[in-house]
Coordinates of N, CA and C in Angstrom, one line a residue:
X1 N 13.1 -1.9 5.9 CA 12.6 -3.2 5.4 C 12.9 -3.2 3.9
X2 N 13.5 -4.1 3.6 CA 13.8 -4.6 1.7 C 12.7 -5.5 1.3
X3 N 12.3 -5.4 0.3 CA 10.8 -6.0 -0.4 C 11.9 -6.5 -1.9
X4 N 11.6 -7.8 -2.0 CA 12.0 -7.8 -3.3 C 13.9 -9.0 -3.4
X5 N 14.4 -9.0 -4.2 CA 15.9 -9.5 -4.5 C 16.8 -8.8 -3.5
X6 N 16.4 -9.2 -2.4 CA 17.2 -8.2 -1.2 C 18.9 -9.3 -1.0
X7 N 20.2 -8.3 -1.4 CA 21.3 -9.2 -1.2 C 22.1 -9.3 0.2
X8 N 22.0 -10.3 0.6 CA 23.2 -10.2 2.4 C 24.6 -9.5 1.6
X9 N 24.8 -8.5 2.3 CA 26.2 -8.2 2.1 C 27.2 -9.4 2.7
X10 N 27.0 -9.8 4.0 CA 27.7 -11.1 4.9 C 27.7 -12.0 3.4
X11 N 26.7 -12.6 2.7 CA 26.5 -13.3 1.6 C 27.8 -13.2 0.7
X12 N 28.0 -11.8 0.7 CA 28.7 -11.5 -0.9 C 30.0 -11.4 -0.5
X13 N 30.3 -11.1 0.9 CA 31.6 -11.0 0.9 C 31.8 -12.4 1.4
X14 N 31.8 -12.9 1.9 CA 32.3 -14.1 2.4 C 32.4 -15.0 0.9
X15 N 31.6 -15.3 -0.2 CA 31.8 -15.6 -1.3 C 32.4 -15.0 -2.3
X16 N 33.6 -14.0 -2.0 CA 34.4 -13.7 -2.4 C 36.0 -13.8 -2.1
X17 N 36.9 -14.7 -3.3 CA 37.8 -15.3 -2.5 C 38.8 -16.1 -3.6
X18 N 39.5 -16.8 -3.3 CA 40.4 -17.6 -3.9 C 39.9 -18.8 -4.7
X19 N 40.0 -19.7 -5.6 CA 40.0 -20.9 -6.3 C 41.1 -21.1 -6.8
X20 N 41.7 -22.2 -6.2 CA 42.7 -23.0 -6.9 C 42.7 -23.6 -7.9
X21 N 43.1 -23.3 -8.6 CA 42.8 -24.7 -10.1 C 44.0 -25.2 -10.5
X22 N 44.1 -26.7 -10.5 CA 45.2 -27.5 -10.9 C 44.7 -28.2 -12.8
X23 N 46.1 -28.1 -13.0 CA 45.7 -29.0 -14.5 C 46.7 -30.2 -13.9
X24 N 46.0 -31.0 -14.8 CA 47.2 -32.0 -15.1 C 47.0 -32.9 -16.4
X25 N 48.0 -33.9 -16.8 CA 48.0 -34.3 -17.6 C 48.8 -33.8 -19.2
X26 N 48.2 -34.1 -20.2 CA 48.5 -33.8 -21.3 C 47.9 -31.8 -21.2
X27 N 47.0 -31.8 -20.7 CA 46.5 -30.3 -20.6 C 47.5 -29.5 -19.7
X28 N 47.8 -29.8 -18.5 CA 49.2 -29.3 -17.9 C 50.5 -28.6 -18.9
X29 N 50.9 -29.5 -19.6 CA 52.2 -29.7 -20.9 C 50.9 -28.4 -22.2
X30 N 49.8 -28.7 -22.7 CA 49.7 -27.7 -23.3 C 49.3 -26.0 -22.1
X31 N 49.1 -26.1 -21.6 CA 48.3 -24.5 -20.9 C 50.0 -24.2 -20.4
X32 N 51.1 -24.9 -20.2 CA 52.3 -24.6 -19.5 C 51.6 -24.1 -18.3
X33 N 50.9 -25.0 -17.6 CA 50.3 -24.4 -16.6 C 50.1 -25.3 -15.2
X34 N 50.4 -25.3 -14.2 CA 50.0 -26.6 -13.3 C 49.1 -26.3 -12.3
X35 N 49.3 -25.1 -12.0 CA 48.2 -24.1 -10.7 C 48.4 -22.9 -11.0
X36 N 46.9 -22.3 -10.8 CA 46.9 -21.2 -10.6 C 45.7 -20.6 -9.9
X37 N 45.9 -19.4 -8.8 CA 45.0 -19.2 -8.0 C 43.9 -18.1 -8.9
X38 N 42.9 -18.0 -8.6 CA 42.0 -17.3 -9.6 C 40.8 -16.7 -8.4
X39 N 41.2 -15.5 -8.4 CA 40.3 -14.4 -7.2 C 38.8 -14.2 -7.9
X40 N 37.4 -15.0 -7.4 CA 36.2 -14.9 -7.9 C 35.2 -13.6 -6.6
X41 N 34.3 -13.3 -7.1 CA 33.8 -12.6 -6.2 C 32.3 -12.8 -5.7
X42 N 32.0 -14.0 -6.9 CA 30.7 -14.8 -6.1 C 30.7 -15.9 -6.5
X43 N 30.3 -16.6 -6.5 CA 30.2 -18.3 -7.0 C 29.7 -18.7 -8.6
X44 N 30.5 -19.2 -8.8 CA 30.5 -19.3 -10.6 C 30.0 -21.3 -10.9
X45 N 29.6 -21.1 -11.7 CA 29.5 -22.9 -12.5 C 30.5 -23.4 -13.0
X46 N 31.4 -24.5 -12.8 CA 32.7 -24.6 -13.5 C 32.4 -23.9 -14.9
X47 N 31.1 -24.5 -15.7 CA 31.4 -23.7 -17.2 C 31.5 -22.4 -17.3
X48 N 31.2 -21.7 -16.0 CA 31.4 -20.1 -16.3 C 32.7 -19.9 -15.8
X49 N 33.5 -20.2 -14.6 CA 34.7 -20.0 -14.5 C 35.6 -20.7 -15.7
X50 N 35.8 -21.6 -16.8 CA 36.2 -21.9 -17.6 C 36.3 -21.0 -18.5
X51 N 35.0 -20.3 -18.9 CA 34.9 -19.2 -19.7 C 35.6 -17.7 -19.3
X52 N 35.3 -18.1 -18.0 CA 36.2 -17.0 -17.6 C 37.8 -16.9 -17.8
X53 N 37.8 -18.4 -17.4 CA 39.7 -18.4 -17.8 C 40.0 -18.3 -19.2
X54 N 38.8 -18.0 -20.1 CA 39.6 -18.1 -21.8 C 39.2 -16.7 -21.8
X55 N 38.7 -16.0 -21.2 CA 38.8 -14.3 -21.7 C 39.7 -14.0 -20.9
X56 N 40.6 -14.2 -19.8 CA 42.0 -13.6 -19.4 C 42.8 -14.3 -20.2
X57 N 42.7 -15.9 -20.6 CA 43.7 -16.9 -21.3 C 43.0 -17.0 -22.4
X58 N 43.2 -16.6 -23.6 CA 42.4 -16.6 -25.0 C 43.1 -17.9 -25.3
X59 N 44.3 -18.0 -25.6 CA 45.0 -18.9 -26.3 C 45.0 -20.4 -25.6
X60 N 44.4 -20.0 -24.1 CA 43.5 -21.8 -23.8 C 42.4 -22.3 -24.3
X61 N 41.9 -21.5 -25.0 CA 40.5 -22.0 -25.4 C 40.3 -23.4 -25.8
X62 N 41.2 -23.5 -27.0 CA 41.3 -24.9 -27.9 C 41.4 -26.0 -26.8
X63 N 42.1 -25.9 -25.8 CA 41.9 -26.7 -24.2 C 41.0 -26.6 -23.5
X64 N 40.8 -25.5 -22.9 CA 39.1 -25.6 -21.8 C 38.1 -26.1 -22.5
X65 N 37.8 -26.0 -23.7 CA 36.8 -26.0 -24.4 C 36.6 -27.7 -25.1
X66 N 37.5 -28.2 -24.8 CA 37.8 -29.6 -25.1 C 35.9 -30.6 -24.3
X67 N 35.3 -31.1 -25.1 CA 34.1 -32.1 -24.7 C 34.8 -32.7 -23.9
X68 N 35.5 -33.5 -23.7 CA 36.3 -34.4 -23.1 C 36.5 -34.1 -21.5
X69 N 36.9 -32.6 -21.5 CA 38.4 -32.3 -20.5 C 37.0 -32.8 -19.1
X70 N 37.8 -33.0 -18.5 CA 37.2 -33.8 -16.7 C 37.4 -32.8 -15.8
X71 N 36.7 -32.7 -14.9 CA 36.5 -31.5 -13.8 C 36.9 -32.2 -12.2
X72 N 37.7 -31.8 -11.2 CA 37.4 -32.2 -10.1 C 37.1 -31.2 -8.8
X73 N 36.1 -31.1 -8.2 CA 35.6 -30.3 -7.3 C 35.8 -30.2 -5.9
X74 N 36.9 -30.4 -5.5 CA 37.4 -30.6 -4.4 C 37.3 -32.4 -4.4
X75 N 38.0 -32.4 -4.9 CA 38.5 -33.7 -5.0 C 37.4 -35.1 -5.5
X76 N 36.1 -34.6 -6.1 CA 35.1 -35.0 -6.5 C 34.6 -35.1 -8.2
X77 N 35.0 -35.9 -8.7 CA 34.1 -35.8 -10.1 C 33.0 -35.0 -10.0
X78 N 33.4 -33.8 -11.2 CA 31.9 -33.0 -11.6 C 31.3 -32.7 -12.3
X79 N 30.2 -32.2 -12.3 CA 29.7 -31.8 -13.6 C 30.2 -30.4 -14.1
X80 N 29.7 -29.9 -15.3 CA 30.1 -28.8 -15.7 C 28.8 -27.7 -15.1
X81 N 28.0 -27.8 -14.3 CA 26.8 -27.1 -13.4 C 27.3 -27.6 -12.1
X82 N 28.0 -28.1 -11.5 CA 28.4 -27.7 -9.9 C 29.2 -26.0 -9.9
X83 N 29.0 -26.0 -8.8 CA 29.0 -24.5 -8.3 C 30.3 -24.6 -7.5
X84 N 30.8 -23.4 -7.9 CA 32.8 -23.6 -7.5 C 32.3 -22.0 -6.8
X85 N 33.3 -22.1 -5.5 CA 32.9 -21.0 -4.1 C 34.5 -21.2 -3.7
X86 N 34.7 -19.5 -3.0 CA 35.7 -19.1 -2.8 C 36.2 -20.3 -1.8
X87 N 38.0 -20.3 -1.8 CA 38.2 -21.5 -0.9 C 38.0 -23.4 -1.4
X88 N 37.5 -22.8 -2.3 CA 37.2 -24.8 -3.4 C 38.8 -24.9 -4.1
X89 N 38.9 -25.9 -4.3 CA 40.2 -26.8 -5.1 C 39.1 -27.4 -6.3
X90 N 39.9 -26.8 -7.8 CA 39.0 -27.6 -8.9 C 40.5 -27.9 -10.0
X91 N 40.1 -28.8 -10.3 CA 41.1 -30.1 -10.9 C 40.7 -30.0 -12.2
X92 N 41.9 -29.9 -13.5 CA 40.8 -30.1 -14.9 C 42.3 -31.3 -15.5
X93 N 41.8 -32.4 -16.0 CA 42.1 -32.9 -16.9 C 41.9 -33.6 -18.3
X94 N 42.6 -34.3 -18.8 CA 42.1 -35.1 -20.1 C 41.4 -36.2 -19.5
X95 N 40.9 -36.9 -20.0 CA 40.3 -38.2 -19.8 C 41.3 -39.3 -19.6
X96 N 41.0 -40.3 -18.9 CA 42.4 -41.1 -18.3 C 41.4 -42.9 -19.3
X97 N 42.9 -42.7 -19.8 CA 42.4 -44.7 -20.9 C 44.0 -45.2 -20.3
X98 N 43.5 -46.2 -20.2 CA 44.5 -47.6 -19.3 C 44.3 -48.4 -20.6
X99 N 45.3 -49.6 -20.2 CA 45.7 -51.0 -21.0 C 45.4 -51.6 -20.3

């Protein structure tokens, strides 16, 4: 018997896994970047996978870090607190102004 913060192994491994992340836009042309797969091993908040991508990618910071930049979470407007799980598609762009 476990008493206490007891973890499913089944839990942890199955939440460990792939995220795709697409840029596009003007952010695409700066990161020289359009996809890239990114191996997590449990479920992160876009703002923590972001943070994550500036300590492997330092020199994106001045980009992820942008107020502005827009998130998509499997094809869904998000917030920077939705929860990104192995197997998710997340989208980051600039902000989109029309005429």
């Amino acid at each position: 018997m476990v008493v206490g913060n007891a973890i499913n192994l089944n839990d942890a491994i199955s939440s460990a896994g792939k995220v795709e992340l697409l840029f596009f836009g003007q952010l695409k042309e700066r990161l020289k970047c359009s996809k890239l797969s990114l191996e997590i091993t449990q479920p992160l908040t876009i703002s923590e996978l972001k943070l994550r991508l500036v300590s492997q990618y330092p020199h994106w910071q001045p980009w992820l870090e942008e107020r502005e930049l827009l998130a998509a979470l499997n094809q869904t407007m998000s917030s920077s607190d939705e929860i990104v799980k192995a197997g998710d598609e997340l989208a980051f762009f600039p902000p989109v102004t029309g005429g």
